[in-house]
Structure formats: C-alpha cells, structure tokens
PDB file of C-alpha atoms in Angstrom:
ATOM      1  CA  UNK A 115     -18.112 -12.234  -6.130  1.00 55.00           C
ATOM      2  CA  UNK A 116     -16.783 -12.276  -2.900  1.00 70.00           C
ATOM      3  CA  UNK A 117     -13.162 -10.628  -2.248  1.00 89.00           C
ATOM      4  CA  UNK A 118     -10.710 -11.221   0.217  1.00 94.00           C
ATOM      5  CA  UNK A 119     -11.298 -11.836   3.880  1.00 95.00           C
ATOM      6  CA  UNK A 120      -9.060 -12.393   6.286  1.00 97.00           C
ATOM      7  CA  UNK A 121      -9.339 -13.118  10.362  1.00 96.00           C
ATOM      8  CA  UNK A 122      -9.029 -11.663  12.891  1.00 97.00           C
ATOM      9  CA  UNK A 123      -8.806  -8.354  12.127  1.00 96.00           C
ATOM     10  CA  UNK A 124      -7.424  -7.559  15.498  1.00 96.00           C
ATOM     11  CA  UNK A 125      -4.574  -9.702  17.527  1.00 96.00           C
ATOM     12  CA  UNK A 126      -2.945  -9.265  20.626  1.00 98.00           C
ATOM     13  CA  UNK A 127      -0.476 -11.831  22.224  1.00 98.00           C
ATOM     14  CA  UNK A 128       2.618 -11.571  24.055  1.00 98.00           C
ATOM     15  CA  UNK A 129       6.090 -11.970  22.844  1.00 98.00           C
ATOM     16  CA  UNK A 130       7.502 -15.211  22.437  1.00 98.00           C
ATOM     17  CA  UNK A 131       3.838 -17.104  21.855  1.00 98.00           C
ATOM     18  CA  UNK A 132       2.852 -18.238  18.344  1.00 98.00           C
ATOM     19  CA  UNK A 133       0.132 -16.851  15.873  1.00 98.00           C
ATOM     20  CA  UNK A 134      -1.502 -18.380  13.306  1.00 98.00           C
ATOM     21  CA  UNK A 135      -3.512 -15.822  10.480  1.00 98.00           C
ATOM     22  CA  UNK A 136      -6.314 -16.787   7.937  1.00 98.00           C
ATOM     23  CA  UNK A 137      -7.157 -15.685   4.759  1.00 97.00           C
ATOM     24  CA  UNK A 138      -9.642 -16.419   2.415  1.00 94.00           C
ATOM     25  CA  UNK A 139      -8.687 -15.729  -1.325  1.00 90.00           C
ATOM     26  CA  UNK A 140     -11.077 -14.018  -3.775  1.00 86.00           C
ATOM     27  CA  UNK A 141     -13.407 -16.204  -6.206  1.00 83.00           C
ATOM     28  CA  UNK A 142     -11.332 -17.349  -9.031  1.00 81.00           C
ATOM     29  CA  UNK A 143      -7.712 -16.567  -7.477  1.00 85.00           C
ATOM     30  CA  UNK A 144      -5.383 -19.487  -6.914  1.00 86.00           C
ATOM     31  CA  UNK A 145      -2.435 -17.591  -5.976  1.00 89.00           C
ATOM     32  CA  UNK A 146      -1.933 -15.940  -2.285  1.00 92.00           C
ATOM     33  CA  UNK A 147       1.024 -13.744  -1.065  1.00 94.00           C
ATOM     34  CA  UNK A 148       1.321 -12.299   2.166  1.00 97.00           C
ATOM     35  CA  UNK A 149       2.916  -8.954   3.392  1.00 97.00           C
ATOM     36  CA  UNK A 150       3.780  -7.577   6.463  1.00 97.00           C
ATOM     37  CA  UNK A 151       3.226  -3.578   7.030  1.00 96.00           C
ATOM     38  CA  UNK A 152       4.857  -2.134   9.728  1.00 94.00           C
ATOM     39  CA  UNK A 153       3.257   1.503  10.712  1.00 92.00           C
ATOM     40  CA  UNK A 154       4.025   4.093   8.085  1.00 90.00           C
ATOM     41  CA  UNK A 155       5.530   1.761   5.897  1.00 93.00           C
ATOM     42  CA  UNK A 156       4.805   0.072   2.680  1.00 94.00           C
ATOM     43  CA  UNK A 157       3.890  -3.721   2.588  1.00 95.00           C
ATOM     44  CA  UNK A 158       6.879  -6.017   2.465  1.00 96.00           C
ATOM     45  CA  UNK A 159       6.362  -9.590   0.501  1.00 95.00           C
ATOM     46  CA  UNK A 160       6.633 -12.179   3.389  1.00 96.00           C
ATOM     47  CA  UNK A 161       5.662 -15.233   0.877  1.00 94.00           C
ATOM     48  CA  UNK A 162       3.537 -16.133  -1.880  1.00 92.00           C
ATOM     49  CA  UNK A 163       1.931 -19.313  -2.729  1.00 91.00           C
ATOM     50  CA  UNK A 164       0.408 -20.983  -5.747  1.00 86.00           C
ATOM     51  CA  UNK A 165      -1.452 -24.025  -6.067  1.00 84.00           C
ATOM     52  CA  UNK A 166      -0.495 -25.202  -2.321  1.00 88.00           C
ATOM     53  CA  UNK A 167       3.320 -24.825  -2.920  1.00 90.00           C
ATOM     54  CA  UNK A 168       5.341 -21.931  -1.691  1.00 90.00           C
ATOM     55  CA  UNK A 169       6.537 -19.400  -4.763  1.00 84.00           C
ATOM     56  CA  UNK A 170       8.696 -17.606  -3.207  1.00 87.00           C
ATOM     57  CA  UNK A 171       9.941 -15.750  -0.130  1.00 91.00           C
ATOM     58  CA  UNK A 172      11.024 -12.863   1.391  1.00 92.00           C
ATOM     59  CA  UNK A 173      13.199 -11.449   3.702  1.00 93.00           C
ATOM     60  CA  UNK A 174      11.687 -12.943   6.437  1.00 96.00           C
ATOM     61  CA  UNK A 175      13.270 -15.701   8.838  1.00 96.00           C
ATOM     62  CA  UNK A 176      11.866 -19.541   8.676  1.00 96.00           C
ATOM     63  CA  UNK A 177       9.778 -18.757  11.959  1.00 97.00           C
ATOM     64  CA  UNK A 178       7.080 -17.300   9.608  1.00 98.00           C
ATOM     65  CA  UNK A 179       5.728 -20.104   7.813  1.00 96.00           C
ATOM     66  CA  UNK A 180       2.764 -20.869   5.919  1.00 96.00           C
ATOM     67  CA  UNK A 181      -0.109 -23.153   3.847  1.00 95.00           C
ATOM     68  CA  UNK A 182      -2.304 -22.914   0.757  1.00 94.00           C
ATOM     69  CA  UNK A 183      -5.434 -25.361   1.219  1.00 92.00           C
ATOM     70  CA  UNK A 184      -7.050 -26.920  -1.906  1.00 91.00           C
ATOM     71  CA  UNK A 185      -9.515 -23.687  -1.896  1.00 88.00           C
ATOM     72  CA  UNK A 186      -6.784 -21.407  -2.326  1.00 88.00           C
ATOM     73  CA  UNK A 187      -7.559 -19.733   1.027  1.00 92.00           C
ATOM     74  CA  UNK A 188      -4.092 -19.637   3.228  1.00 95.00           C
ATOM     75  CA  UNK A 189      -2.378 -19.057   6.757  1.00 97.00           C
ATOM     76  CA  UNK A 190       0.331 -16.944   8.271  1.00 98.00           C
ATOM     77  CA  UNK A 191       2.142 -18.939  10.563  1.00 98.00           C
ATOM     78  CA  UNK A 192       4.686 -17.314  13.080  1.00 98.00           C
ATOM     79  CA  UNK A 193       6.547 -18.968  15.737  1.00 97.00           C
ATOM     80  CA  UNK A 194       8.007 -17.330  18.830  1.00 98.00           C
ATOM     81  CA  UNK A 195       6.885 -13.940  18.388  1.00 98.00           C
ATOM     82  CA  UNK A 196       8.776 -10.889  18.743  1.00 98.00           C
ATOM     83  CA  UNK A 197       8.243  -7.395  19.734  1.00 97.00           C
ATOM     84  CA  UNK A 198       8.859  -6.103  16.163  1.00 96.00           C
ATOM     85  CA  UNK A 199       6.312  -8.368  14.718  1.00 98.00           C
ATOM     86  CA  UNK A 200       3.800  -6.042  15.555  1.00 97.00           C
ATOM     87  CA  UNK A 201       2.327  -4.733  11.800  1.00 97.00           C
ATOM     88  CA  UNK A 202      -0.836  -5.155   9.760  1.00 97.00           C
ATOM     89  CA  UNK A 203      -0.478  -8.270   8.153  1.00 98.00           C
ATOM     90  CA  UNK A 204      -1.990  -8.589   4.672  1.00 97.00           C
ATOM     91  CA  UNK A 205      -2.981 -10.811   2.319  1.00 96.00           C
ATOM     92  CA  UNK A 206      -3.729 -10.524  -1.793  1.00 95.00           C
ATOM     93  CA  UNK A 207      -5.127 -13.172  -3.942  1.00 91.00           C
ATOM     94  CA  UNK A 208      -4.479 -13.083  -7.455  1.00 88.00           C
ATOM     95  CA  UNK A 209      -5.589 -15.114 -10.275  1.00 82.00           C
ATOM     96  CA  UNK A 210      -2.396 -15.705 -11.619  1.00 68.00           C
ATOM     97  CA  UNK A 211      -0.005 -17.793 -12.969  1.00 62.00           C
ATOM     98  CA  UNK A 212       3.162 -18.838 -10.851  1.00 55.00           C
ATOM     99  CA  UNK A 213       5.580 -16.955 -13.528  1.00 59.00           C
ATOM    100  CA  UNK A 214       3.077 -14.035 -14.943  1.00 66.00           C
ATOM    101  CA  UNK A 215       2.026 -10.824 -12.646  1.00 77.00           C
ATOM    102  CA  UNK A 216      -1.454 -10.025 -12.240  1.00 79.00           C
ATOM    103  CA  UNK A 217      -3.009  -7.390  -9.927  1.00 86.00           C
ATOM    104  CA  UNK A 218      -3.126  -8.416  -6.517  1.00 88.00           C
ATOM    105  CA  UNK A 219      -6.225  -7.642  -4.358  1.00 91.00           C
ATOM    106  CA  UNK A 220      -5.518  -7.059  -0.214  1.00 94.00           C
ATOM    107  CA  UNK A 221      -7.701  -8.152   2.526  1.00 95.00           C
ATOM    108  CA  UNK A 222      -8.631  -5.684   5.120  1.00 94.00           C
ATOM    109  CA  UNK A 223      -5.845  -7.007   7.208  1.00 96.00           C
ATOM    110  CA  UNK A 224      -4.912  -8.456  10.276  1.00 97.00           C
ATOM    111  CA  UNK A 225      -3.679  -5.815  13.074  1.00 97.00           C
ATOM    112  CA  UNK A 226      -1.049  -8.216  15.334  1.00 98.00           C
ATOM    113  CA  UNK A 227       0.213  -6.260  18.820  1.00 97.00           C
ATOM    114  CA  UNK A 228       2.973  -8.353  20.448  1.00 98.00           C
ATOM    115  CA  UNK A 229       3.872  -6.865  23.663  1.00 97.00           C
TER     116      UNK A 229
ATOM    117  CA  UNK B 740      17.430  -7.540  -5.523  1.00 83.00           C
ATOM    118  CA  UNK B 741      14.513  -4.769  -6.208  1.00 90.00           C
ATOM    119  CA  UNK B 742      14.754  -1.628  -4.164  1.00 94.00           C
ATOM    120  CA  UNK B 743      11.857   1.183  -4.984  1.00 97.00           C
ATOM    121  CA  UNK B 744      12.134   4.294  -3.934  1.00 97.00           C
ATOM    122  CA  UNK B 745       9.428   7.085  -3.408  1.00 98.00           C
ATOM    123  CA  UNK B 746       9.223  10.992  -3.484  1.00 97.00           C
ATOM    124  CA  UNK B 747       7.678  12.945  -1.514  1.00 97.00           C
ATOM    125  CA  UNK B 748       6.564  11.115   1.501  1.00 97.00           C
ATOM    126  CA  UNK B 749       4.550  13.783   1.933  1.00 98.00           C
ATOM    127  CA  UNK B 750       2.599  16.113  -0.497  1.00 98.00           C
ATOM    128  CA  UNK B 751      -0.357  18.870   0.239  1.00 98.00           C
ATOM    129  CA  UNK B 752      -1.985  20.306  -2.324  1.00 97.00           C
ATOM    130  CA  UNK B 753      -4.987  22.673  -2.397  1.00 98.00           C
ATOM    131  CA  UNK B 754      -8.843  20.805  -3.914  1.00 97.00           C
ATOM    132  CA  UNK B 755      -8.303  21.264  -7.925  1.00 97.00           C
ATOM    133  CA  UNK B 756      -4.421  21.891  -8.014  1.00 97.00           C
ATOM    134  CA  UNK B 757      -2.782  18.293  -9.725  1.00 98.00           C
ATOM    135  CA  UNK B 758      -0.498  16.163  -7.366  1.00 98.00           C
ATOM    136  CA  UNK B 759       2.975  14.165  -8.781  1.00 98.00           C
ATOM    137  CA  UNK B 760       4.467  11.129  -7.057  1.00 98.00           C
ATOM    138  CA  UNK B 761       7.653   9.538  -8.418  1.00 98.00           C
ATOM    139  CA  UNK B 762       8.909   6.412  -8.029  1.00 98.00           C
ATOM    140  CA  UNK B 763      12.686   4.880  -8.896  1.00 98.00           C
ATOM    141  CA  UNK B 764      13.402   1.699  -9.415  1.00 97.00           C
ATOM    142  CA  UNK B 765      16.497  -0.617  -9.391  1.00 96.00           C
ATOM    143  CA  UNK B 766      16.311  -3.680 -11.061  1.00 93.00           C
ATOM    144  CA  UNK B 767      15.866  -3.178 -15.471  1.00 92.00           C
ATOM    145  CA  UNK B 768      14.074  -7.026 -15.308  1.00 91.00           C
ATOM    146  CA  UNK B 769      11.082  -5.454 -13.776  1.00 92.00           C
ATOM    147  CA  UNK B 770       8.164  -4.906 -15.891  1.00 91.00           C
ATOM    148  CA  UNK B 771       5.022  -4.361 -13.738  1.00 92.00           C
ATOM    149  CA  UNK B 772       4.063  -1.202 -12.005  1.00 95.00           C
ATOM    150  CA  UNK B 773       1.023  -0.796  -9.900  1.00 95.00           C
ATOM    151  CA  UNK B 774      -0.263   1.770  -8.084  1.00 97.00           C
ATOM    152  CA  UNK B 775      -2.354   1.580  -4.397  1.00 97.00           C
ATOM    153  CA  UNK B 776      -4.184   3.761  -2.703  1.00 97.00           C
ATOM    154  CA  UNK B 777      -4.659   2.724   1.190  1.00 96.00           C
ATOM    155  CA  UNK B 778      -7.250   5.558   3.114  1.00 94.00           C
ATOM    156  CA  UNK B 779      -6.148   5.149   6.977  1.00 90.00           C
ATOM    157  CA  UNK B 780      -7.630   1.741   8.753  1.00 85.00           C
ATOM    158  CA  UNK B 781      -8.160   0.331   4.789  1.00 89.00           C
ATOM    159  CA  UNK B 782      -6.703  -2.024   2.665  1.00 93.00           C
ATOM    160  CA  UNK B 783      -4.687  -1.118  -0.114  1.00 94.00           C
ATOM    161  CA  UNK B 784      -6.493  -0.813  -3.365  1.00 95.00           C
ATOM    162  CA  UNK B 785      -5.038  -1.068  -6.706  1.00 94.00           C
ATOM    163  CA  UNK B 786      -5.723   2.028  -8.790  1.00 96.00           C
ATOM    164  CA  UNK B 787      -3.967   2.047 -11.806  1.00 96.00           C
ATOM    165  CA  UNK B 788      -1.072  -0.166 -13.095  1.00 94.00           C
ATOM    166  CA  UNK B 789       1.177  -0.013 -15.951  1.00 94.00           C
ATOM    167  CA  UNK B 790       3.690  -2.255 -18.163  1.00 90.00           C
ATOM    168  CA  UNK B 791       6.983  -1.672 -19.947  1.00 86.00           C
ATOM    169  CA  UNK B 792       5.545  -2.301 -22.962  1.00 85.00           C
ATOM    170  CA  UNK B 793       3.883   0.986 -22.844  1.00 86.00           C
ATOM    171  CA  UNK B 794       4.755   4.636 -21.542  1.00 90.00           C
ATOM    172  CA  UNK B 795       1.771   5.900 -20.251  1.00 94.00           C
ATOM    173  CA  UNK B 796      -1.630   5.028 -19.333  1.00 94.00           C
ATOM    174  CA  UNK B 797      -4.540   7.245 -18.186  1.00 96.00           C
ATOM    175  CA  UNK B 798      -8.231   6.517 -16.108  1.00 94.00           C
ATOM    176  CA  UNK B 799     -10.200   9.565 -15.854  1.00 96.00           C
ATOM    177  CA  UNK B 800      -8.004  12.035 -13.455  1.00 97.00           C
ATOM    178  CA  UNK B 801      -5.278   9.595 -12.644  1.00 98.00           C
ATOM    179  CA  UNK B 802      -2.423   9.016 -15.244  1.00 97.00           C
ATOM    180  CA  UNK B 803       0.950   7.129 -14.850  1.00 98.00           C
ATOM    181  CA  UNK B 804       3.837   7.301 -16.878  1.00 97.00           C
ATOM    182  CA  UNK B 805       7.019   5.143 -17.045  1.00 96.00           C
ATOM    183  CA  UNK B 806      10.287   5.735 -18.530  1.00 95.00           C
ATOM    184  CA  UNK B 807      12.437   2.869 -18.777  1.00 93.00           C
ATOM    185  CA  UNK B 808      15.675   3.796 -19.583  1.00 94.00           C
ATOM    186  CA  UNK B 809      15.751   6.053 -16.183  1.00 95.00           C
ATOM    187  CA  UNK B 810      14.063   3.663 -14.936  1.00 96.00           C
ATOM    188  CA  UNK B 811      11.320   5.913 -12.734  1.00 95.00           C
ATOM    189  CA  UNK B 812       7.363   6.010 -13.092  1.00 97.00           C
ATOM    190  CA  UNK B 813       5.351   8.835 -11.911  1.00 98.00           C
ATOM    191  CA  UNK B 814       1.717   8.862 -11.016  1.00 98.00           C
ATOM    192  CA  UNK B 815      -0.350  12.418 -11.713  1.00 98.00           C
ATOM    193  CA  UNK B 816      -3.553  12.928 -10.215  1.00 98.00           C
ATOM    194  CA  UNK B 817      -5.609  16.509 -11.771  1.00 97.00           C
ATOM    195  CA  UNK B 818      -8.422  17.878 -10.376  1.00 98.00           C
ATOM    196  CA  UNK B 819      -7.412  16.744  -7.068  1.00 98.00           C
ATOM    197  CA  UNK B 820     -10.404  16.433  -4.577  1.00 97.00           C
ATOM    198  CA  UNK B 821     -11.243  16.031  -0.982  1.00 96.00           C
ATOM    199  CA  UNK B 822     -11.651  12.376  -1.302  1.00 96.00           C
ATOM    200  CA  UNK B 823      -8.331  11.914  -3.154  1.00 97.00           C
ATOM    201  CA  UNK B 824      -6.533  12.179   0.524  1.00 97.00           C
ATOM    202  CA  UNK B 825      -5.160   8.921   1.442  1.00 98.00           C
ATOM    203  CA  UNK B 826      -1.516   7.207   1.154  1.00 97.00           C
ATOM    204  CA  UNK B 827      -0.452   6.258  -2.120  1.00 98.00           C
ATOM    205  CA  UNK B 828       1.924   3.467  -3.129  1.00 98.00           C
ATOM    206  CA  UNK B 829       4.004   2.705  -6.309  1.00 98.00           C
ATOM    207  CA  UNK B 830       5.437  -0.937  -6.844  1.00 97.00           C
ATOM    208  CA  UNK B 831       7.393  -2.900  -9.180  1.00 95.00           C
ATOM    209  CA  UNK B 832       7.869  -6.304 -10.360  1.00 91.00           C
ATOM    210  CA  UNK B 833       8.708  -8.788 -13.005  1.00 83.00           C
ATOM    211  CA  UNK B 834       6.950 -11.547 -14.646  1.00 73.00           C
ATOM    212  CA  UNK B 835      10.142 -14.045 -13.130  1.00 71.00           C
ATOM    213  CA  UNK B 836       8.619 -12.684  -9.295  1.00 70.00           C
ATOM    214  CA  UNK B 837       5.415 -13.425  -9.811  1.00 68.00           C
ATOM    215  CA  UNK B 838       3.233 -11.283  -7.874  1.00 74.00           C
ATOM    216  CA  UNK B 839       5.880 -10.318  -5.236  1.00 87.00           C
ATOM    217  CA  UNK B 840       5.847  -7.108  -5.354  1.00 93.00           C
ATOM    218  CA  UNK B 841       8.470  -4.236  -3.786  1.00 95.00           C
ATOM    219  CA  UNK B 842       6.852  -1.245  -2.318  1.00 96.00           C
ATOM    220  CA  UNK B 843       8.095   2.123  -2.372  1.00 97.00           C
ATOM    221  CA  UNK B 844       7.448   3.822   1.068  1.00 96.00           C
ATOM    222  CA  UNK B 845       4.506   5.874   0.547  1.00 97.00           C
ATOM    223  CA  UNK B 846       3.272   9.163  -0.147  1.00 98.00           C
ATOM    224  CA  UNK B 847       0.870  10.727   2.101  1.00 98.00           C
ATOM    225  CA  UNK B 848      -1.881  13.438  -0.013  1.00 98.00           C
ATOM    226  CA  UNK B 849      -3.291  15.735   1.328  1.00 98.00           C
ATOM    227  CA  UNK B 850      -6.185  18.112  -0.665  1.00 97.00           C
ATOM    228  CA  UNK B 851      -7.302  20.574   1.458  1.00 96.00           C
ATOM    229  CA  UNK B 852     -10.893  22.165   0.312  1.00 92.00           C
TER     230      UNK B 852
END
C-alpha cells in the first residue's frame, strides 16, 4: 500500500507567477484536503475535495484553486503568487465520507519559496 | 468558526520524566480530536486520536484525554525518550466538516538524555 506522494517537494518561483502542486492520494482514499503551513505554524485547511467536487474551503482567497481527478489524486492551483505564499504545502487523503471524519494521512509536502 | 488553542509552545523535559500538552477548543459541535507528531523536514503523522463519545484513550506511553464540558483535551506522553522530540499538534473537528481540520499551533518537545 502505497501512501501519499506529492511533487515537487521543493518550489521556487517569483512573486506574481502561478504554481500548480500534485498529489497523489493513498490506496483506497477518495477524499483529499489540502493545507498550507507557514514556518512554525500549524497546517491551515486550504480545501478539501471528495469524489472530484470541492467540500469545502478555507480561509483562503479564490486565487488558490483546485481539482480531484477520477483517481482521487489532486492539484493545488495558485494564481498570482505572493510573497506570503511561501509555506509547506500539504496534502492528506482520507478514506472518508464527505460528512464523517476519518484520520487524514499527509504527504511529505511541497516546500513553495516565492521571492 | 473553530479556533484551537495550544499550551506550551514549548516544553523540555528530561529522558523518563512524562510531558502534558493541552489543547482548548471553541466550537461544542466538534467531536474529533487527533493528535500529530511532525519531526523537523517530516510530514505530520497521526498518533493518537480521540472522540466525544469517550474520555480517554491510551497506546502504550501516549494517552489523551478529553473533557467536554470545558471543552479542552490533553495529550500525556510517560517515559519520555530521546526519539519522542519532535512538534506535536492537537486538532479538532466535527463530523458536519468533514476532514477539515483546525490546528492548534504546536508544541515543540524536547527530551534531553
């Protein structure tokens, strides 16, 4: 059983281009939520998806966007980048349903520098 | 909305002494309450969780208890060891969230030898 993987693990682009993040979900999950953690702070939900529709969303503004493929695996979209975009970007797969919690799993991350 | 908040955000203790992190919470719908433990450079990995429908649960040396009238869970780690160094996170959600869950801030262990 294979668990979550996500690419790149390291990023650097400059403000104001646009990043796209990948994320393959564990064996069995169908759900994937992504979270943004800024240095010395704890993950914050960006958005979760379930079954290729968006299940919610943070408090994050519509220039982070995102997809769930038929395989469950997923991307981080953001637009126009900014300076405090720079965080590890995470992503957990979990296997449940839309309305019941289940223990996520993280990827190793995705390190994004915007300078 | 949820707000979780974590104490210390720092804690040394010395190899074999137990180590206590609390957590508060804000919002009485919430019902799931997971631990992490993320070891510098590493994901965060989930090591234990609890539910409202219980007050405590225990693996091995790690325990977690939850009261949910005051609305705070506490993790307790005995026997600390070496290997137990690493920054800890408590969470909380509800079944009506999904799996979106609010993070406290973090509580870096240290066990020194």
């Amino acid at each position: 059983e294979t668990g979550v993987t996500q690419s790149p693990t390291h990023l650097i682009k400059t403000r104001g281009q646009q990043v796209t993040l990948r994320c393959s979900s564990q064996s069995g999950h169908n759900t994937v939520s992504w979270y943004q953690q800024a240095l010395g702070q704890g993950p914050q939900f960006i958005f979760q998806y379930y079954r290729e529709e968006e299940n919610g969303r943070g408090n994050f503004p519509p220039r982070f966007s995102g997809l769930q493929f038929p395989n469950y695996s997923s991307e981080l979209n953001v637009n126009a980048l900014e300076l405090d975009d720079s965080a590890l970007y995470l992503c957990a797969s979990s296997p449940g349903m839309r309305d019941r919690v289940s223990p996520l799993h993280f990827g190793n991350g995705t390190r994004l520098t915007v300078t | 909305g949820e707000n979780v908040e974590q104490h210390p955000s720092t804690l040394s203790v010395q190899e074999g002494d137990s180590a206590v992190i609390k957590c508060t919470y804000s919002d009485s719908a919430s019902n799931y309450f997971p631990w992490y433990k993320q070891e510098l450079g590493k994901r965060p990995q989930l090591i234990i969780d609890i539910r409202s429908n219980v007050g405590e649960k225990k693996d091995q040396r790690i325990a977690v208890t939850l009261n949910k009238t005051a609305k705070h869970f506490s993790l307790h780690i005995t026997e600390t060891q070496p290997e137990d160094s690493a920054v800890y996170f408590c969470a909380a959600t509800h079944n009506n969230a999904g799996n979106m869950l609010t993070f406290g801030g973090g509580t870096r262990l240290m066990v020194k030898p």
